mmCIF file of C-alpha atoms in Angstrom:
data_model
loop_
_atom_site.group_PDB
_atom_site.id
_atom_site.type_symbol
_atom_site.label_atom_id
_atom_site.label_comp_id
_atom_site.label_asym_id
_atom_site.label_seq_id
_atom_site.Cartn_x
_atom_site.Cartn_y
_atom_site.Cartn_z
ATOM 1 C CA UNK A 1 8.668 -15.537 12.108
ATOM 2 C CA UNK A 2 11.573 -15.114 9.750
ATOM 3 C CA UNK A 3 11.475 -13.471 6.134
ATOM 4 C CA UNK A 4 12.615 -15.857 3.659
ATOM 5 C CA UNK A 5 11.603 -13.481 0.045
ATOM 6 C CA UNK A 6 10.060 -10.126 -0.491
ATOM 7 C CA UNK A 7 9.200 -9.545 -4.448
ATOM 8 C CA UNK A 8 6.988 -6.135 -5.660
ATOM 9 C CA UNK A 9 5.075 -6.050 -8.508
ATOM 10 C CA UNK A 10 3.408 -2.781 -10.787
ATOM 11 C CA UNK A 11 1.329 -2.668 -13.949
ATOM 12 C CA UNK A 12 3.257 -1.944 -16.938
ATOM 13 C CA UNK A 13 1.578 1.220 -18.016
ATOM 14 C CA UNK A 14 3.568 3.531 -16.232
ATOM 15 C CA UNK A 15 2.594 7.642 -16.570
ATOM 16 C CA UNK A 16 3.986 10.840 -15.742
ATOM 17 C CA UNK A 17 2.390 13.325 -13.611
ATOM 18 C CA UNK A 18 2.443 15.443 -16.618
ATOM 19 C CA UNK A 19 0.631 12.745 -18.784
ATOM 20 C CA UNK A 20 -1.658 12.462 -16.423
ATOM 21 C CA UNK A 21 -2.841 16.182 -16.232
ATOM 22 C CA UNK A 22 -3.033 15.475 -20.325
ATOM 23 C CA UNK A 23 -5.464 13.105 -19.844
ATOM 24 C CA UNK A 24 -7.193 14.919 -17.340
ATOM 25 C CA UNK A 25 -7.444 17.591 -19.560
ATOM 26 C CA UNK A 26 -8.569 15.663 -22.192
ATOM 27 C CA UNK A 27 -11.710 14.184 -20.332
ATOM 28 C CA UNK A 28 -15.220 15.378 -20.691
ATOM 29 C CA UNK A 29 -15.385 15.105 -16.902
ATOM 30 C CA UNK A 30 -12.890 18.210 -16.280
ATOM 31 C CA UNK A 31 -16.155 20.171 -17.969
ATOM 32 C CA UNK A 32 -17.953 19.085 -14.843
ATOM 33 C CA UNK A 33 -15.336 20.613 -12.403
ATOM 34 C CA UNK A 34 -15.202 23.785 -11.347
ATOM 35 C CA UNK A 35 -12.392 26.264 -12.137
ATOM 36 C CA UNK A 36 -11.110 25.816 -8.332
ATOM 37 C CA UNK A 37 -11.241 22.078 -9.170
ATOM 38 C CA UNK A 38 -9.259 22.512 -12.479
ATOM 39 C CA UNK A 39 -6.545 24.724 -10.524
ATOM 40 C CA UNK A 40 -5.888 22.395 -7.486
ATOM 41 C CA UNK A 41 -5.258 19.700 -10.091
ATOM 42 C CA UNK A 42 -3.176 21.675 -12.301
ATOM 43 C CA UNK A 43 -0.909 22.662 -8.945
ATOM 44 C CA UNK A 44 -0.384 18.732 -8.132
ATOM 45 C CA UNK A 45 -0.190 17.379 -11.425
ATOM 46 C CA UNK A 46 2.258 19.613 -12.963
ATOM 47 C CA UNK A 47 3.784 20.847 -10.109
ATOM 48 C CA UNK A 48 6.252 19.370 -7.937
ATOM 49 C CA UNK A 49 4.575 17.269 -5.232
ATOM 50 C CA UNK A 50 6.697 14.597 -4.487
ATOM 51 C CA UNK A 51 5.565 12.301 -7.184
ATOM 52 C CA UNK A 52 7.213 11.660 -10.424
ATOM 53 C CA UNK A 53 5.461 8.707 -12.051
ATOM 54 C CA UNK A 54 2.547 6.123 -11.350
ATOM 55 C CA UNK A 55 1.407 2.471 -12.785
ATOM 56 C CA UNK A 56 -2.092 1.730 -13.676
ATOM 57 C CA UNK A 57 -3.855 -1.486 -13.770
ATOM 58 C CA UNK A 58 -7.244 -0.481 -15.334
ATOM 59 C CA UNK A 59 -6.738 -0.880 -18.863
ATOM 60 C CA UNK A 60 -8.924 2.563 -20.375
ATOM 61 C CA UNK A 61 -7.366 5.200 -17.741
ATOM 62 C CA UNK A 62 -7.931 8.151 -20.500
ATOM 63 C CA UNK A 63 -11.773 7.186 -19.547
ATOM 64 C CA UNK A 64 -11.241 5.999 -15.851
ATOM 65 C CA UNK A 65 -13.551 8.447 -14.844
ATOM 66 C CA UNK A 66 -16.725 8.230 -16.800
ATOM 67 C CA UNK A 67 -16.406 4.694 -16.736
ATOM 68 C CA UNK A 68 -19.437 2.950 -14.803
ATOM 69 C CA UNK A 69 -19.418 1.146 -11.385
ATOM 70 C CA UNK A 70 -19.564 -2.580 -12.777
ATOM 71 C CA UNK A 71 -16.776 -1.614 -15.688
ATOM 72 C CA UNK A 72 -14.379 -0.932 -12.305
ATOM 73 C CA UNK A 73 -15.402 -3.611 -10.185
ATOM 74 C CA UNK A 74 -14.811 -5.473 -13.167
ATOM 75 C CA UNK A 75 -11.461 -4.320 -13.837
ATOM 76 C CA UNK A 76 -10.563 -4.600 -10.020
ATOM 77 C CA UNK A 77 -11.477 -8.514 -10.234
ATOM 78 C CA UNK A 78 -9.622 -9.116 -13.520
ATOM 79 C CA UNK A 79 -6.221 -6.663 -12.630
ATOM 80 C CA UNK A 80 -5.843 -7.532 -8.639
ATOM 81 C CA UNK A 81 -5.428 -11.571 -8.962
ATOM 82 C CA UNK A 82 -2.944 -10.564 -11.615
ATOM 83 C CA UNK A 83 -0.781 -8.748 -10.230
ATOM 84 C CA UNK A 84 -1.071 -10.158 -6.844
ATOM 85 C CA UNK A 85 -0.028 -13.643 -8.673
ATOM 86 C CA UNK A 86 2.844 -11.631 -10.427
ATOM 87 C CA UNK A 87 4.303 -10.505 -7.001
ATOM 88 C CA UNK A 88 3.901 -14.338 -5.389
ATOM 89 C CA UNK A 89 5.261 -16.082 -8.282
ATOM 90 C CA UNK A 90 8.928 -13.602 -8.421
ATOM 91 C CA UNK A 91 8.754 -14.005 -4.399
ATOM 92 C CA UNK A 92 8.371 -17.762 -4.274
ATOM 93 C CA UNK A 93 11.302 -17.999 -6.790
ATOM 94 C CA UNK A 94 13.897 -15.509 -4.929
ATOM 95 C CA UNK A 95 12.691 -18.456 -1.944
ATOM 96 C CA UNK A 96 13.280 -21.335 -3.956
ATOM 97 C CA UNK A 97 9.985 -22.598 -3.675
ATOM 98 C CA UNK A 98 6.739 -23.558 -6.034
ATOM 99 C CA UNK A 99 3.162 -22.817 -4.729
ATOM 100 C CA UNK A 100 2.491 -26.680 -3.988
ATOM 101 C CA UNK A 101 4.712 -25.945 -1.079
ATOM 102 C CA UNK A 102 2.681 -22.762 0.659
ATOM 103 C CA UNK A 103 0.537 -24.009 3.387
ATOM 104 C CA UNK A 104 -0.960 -20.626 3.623
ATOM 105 C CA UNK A 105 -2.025 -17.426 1.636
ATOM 106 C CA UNK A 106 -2.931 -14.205 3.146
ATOM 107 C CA UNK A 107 -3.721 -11.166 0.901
ATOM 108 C CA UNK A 108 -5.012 -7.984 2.084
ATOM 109 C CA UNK A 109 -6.511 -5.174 -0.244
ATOM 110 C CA UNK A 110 -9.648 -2.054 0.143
ATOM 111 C CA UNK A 111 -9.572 -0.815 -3.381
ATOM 112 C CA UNK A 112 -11.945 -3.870 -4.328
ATOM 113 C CA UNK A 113 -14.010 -6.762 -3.035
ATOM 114 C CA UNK A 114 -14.745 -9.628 -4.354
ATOM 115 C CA UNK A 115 -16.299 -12.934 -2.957
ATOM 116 C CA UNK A 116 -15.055 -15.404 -2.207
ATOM 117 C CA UNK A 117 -11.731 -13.256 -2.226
ATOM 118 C CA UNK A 118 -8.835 -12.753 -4.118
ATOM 119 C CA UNK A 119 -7.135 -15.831 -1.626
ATOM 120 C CA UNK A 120 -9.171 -17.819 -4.154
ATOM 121 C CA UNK A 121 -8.146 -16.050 -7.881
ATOM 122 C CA UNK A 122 -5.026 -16.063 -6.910
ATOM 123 C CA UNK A 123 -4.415 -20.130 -5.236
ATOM 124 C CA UNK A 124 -5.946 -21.419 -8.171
ATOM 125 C CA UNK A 125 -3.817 -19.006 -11.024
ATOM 126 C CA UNK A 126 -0.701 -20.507 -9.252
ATOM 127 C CA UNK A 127 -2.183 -23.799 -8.212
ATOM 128 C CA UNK A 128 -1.776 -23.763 -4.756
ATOM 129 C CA UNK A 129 -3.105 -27.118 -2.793
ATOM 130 C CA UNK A 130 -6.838 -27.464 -1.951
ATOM 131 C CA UNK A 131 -6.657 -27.670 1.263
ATOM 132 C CA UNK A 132 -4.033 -24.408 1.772
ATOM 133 C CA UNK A 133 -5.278 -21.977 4.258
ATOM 134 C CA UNK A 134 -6.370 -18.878 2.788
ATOM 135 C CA UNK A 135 -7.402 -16.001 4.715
ATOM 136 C CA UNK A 136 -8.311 -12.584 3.151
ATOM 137 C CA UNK A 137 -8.033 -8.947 5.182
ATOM 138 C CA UNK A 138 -10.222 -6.602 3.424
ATOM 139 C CA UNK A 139 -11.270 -2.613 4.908
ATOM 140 C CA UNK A 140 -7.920 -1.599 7.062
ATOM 141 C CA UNK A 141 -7.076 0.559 4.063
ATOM 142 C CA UNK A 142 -2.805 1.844 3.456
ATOM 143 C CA UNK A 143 -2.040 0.840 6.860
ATOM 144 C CA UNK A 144 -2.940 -2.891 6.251
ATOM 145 C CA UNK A 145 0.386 -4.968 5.395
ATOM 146 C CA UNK A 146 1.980 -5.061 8.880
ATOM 147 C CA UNK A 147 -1.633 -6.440 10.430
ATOM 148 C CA UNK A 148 -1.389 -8.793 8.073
ATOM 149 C CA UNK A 149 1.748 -9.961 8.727
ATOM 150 C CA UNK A 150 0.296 -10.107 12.377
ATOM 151 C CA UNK A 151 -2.091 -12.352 11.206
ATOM 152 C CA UNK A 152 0.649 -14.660 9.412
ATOM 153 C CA UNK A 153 2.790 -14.408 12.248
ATOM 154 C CA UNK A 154 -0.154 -16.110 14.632
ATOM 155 C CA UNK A 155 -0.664 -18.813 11.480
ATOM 156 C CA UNK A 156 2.998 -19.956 12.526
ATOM 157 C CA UNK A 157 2.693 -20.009 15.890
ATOM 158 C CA UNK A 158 -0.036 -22.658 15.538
ATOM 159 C CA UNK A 159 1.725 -24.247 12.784
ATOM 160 C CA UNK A 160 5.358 -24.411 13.117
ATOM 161 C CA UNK A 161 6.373 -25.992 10.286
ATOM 162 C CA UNK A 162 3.993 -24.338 7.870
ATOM 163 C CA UNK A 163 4.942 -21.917 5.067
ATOM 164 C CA UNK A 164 3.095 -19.004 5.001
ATOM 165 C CA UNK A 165 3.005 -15.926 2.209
ATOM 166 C CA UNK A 166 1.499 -12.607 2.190
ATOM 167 C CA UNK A 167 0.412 -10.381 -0.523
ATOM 168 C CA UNK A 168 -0.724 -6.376 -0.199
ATOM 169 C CA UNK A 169 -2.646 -5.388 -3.905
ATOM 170 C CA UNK A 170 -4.071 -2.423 -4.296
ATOM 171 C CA UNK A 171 -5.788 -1.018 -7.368
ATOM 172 C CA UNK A 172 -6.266 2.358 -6.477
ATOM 173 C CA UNK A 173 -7.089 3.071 -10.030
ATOM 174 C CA UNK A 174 -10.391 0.575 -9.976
ATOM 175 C CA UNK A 175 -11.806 3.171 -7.412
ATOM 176 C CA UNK A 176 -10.835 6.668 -8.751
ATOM 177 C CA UNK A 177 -13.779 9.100 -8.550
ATOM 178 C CA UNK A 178 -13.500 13.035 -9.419
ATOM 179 C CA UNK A 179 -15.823 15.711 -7.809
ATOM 180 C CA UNK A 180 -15.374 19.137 -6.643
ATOM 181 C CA UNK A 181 -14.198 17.611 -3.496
ATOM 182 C CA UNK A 182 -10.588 18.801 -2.565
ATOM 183 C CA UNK A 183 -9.842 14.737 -1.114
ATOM 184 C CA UNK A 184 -10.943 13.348 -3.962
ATOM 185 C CA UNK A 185 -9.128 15.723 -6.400
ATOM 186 C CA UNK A 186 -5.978 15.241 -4.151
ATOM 187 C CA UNK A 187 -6.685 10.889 -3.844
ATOM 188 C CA UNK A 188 -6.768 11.073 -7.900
ATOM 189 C CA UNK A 189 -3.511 12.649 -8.026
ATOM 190 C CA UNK A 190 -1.236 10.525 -5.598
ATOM 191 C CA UNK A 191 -3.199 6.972 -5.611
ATOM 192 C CA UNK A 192 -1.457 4.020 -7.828
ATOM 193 C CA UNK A 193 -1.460 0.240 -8.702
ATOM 194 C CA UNK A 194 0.750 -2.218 -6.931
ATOM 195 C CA UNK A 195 1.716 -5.583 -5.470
ATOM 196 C CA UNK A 196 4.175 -6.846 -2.574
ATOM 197 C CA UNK A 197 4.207 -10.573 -1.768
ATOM 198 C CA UNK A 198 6.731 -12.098 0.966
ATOM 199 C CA UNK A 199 7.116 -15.391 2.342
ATOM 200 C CA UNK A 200 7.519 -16.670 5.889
ATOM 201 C CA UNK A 201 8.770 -19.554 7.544
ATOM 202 C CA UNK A 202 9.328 -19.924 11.480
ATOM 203 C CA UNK A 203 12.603 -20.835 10.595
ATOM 204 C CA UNK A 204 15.768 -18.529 9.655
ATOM 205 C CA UNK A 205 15.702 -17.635 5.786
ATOM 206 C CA UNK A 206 18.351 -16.274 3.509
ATOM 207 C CA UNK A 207 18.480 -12.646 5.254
ATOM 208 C CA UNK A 208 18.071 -13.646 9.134
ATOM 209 C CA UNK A 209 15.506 -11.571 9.485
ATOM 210 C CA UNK A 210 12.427 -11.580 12.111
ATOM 211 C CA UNK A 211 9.505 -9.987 12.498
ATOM 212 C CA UNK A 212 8.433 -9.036 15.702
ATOM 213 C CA UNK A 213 7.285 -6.840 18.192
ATOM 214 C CA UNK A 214 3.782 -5.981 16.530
ATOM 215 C CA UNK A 215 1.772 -2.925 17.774
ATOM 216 C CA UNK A 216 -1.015 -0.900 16.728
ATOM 217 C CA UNK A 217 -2.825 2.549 17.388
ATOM 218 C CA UNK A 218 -6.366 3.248 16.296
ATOM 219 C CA UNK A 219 -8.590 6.017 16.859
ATOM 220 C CA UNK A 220 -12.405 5.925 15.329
ATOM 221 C CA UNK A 221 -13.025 9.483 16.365
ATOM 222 C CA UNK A 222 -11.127 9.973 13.720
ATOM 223 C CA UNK A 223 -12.223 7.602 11.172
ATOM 224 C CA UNK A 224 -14.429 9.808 8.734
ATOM 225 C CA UNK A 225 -10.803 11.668 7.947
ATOM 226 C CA UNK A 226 -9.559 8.923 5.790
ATOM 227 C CA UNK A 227 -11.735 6.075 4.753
ATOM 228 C CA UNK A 228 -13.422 5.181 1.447
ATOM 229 C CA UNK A 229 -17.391 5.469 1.404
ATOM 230 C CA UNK A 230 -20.215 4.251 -1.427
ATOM 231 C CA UNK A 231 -21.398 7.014 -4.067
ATOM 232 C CA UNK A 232 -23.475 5.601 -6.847
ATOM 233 C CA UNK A 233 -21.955 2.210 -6.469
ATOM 234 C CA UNK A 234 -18.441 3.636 -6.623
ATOM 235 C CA UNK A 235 -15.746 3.837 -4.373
ATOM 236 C CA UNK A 236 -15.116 7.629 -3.013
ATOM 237 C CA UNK A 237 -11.976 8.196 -0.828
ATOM 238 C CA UNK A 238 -12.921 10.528 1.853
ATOM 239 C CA UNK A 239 -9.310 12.934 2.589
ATOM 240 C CA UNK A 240 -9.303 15.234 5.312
ATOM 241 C CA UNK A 241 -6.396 17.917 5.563
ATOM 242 C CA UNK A 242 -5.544 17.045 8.490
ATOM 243 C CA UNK A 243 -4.392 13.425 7.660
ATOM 244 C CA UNK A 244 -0.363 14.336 7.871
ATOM 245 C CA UNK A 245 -1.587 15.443 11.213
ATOM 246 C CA UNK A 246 -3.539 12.543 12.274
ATOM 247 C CA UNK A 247 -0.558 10.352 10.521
ATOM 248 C CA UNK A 248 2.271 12.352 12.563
ATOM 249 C CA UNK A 249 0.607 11.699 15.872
ATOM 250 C CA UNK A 250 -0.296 7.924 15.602
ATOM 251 C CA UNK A 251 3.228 7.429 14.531
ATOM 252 C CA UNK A 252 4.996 9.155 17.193
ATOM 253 C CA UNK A 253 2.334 7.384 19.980
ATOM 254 C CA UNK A 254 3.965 3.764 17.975
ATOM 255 C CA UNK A 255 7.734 5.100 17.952
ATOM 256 C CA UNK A 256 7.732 6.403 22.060
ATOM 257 C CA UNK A 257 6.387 2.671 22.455
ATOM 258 C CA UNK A 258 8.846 0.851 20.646
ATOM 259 C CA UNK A 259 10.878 -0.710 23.395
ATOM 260 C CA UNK A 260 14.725 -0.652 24.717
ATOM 261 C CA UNK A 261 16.029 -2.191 21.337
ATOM 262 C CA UNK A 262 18.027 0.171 18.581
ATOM 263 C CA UNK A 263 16.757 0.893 15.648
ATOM 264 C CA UNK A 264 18.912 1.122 12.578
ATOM 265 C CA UNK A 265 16.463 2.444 9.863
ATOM 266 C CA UNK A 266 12.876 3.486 10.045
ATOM 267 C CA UNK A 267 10.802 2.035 7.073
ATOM 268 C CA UNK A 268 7.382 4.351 6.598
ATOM 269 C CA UNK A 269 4.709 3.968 4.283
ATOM 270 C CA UNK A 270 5.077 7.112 2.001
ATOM 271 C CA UNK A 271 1.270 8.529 2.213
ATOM 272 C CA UNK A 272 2.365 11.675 -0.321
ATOM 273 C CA UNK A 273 4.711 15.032 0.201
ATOM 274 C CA UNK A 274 3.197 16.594 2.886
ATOM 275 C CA UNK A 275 2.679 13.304 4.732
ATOM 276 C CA UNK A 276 6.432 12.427 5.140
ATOM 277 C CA UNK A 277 7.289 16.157 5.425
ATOM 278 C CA UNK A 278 4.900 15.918 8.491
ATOM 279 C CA UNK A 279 6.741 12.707 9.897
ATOM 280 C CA UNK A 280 9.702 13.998 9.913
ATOM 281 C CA UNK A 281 10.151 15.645 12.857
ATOM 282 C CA UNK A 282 8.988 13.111 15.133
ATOM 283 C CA UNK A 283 11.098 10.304 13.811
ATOM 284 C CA UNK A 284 14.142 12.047 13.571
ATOM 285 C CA UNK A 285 17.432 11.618 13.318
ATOM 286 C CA UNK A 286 16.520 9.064 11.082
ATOM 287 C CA UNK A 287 15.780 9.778 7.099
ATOM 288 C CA UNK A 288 13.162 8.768 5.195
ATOM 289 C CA UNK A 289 14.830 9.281 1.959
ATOM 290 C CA UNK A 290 13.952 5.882 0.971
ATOM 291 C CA UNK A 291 10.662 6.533 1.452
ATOM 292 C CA UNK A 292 10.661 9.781 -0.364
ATOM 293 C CA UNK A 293 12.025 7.850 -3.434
ATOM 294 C CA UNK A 294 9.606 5.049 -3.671
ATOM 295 C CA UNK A 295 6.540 7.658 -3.525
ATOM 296 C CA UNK A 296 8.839 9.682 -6.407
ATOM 297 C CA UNK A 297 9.023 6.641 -8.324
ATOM 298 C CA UNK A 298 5.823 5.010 -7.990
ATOM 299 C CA UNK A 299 3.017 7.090 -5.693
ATOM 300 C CA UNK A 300 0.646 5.816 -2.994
ATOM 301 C CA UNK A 301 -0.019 2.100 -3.833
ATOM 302 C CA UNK A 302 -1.396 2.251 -0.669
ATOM 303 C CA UNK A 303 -1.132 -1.266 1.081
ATOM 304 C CA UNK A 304 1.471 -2.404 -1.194
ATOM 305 C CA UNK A 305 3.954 0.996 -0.385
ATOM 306 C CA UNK A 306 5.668 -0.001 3.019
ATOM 307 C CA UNK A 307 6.786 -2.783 1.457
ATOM 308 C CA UNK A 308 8.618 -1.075 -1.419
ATOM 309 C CA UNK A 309 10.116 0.596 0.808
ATOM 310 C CA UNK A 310 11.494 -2.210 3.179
ATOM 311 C CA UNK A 311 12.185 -3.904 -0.819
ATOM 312 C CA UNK A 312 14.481 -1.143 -1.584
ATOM 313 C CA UNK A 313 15.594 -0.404 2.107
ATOM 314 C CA UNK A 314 16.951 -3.971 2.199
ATOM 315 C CA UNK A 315 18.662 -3.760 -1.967
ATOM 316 C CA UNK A 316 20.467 -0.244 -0.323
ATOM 317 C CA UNK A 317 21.587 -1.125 3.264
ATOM 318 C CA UNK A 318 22.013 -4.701 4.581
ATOM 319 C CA UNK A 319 20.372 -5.356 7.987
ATOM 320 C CA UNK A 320 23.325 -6.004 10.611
ATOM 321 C CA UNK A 321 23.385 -7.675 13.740
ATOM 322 C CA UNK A 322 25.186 -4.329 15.827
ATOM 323 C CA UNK A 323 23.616 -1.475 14.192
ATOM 324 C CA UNK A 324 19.743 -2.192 15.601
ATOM 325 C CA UNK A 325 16.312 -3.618 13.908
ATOM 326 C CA UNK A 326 14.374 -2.014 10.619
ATOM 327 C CA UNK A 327 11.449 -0.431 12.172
ATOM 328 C CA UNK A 328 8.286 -0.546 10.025
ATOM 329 C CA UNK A 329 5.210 1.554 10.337
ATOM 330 C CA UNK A 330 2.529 2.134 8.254
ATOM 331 C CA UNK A 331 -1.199 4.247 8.895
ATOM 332 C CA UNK A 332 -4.346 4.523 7.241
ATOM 333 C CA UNK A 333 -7.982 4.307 7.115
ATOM 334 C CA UNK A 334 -9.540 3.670 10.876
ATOM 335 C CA UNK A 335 -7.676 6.292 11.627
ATOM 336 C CA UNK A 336 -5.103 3.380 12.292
ATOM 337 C CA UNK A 337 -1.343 2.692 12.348
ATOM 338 C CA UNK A 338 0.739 -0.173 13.113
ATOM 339 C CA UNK A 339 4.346 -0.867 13.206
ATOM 340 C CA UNK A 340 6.483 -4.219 13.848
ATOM 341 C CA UNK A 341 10.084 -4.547 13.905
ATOM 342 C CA UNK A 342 12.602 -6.900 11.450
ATOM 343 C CA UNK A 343 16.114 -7.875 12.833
ATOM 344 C CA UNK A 344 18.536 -10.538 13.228
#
């Protein structure tokens, strides 16, 4: 299938790390952490971890977390359709396109849920037809946009002449918790809001580019490492130290089974500091500066981030037809990863 627009999307509250360890400082719930708690915060938050600034969708973030479980699934349902729609709307322009003309709409997000899903918000905010496929991908956490381009890519291959988009929303700040919990304090400090919608046609588009070669890794021994569970009706990331780990391996397994074919540049979903520092080594020579400068710029969207990154991979070096494909890969909750490959 062949990429015919990629648009991203944030919230327009933007914050500093520094602004954010103001408002953490002015919440009643720091009372309830202990000092260790207040100190690993104070290290990520006004230190230098790799993160400059973040966007937030829920609209009292001073109070995010005192506010109760229906006041964030509230704020999921009313933010994500938004800025999902936002994303769509810029992509289907760049393709020269109105939503009348999508045949399908596949959007994939873990920070929320909703039923029916946010397929539905967000076809009838843009007025999509009634009888457009819509397919939602909830639970396969950061590492979700590249199955769900999977899943579009399969859409096309039964329909040929369909037009198909994709969206990846997260609102990571809908399901911030804070406990003594070293995940959780670390989740809270890298998690933010975004959007990435792109469109697909199984014809060539304005760039050339393909997707193919899909592949996935997952493991379930590991899955209590990363994965969200339920606490009083709230959503509670579960972070294990060892996630670069857990992220290096499943990556290299991908990249020493990524065929004969060059590769150019290597797109990764930026997970945090110590995640890409951790990468490194198994994907060099190539650099994952671009990477490094989305998470800078923006955090962990999760879902959403890859997709940045291709965004701003494709605005700073032009695919060519000598030099080899774009490689993507992104990992998450499972423990999972997936890559595909985009070329001409």
């Amino acid at each position: 299938m062949f990429l015919h627009a990629l648009a991203t999307a944030v919230p327009p509250a933007r914050y500093t790390q520094a602004a954010c360890w103001d408002i953490v400082q002015r919440s009643p719930v720091r009372q309830r952490l202990s000092k260790r708690s207040r100190l690993i915060l104070h290290s990520i938050l006004a230190g230098d971890h790799g993160i400059a600034t973040r966007h937030f969708a829920v609209p009292d973030i001073e109070n995010v977390f005192d506010l109760t479980s229906d006041q964030l699934n509230a704020a999921f349902r009313s933010a994500a359709p938004q800025l999902a729609a936002t994303a769509l709307t810029s992509a289907l322009a760049r393709a020269h396109l109105v939503p009348a003309q999508l045949d399908a709409l596949l959007i994939c997000t873990c920070t929320g849920y909703v039923c029916p899903g946010l397929t539905s918000y967000v076809a009838e905010q843009l007025g999509l037809r009634p009888n457009a496929i819509l397919q939602d991908l909830v639970g396969l956490g950061c590492g979700a946009a590249i199955p769900t381009l999977r899943a579009a890519s399969h859409v096309l291959a039964a329909h040929p002449t369909a037009t198909v988009a994709c969206i990846a929303v997260e609102v990571c700040s809908a399901a911030f918790y804070l406990d003594d919990d070293p995940g959780v304090l670390i989740s809270a400090c890298l998690f933010s809001d975004g959007a990435a919608a792109t469109i697909w046609r199984a014809t060539p588009g304005p760039t050339g580019l393909r997707a193919f070669d899909f592949d996935t890794l997952h493991v379930p021994a590991d899955r209590d490492k990363l994965r969200f569970e339920q606490r009083d009706g709230k959503l509670r990331n579960l972070l294990d130290r060892s996630v670069p780990t857990l992220a290096a391996s499943a990556v290299e397994h991908l990249w020493a089974h990524r065929g004969p074919r060059p590769v150019a540049r290597v797109v990764v979903h930026p997970g945090g500091r110590d995640v890409l520092a951790a990468l490194a080594p198994a994907l060099a020579p190539h650099s994952l500066d671009v990477s490094t400068r989305v998470l800078r710029d923006y955090g962990n969207m999760s879902s959403p981030s890859v997709l940045f990154v291709l965004a701003e991979t494709l605005r700073t070096t032009p695919p060519t037809a000598t030099d080899g494909d774009f490689w993507l890969v992104s990992f998450g909750a499972g423990f999972s990863a997936h890559s595909c490959r985009l070329g001409l």
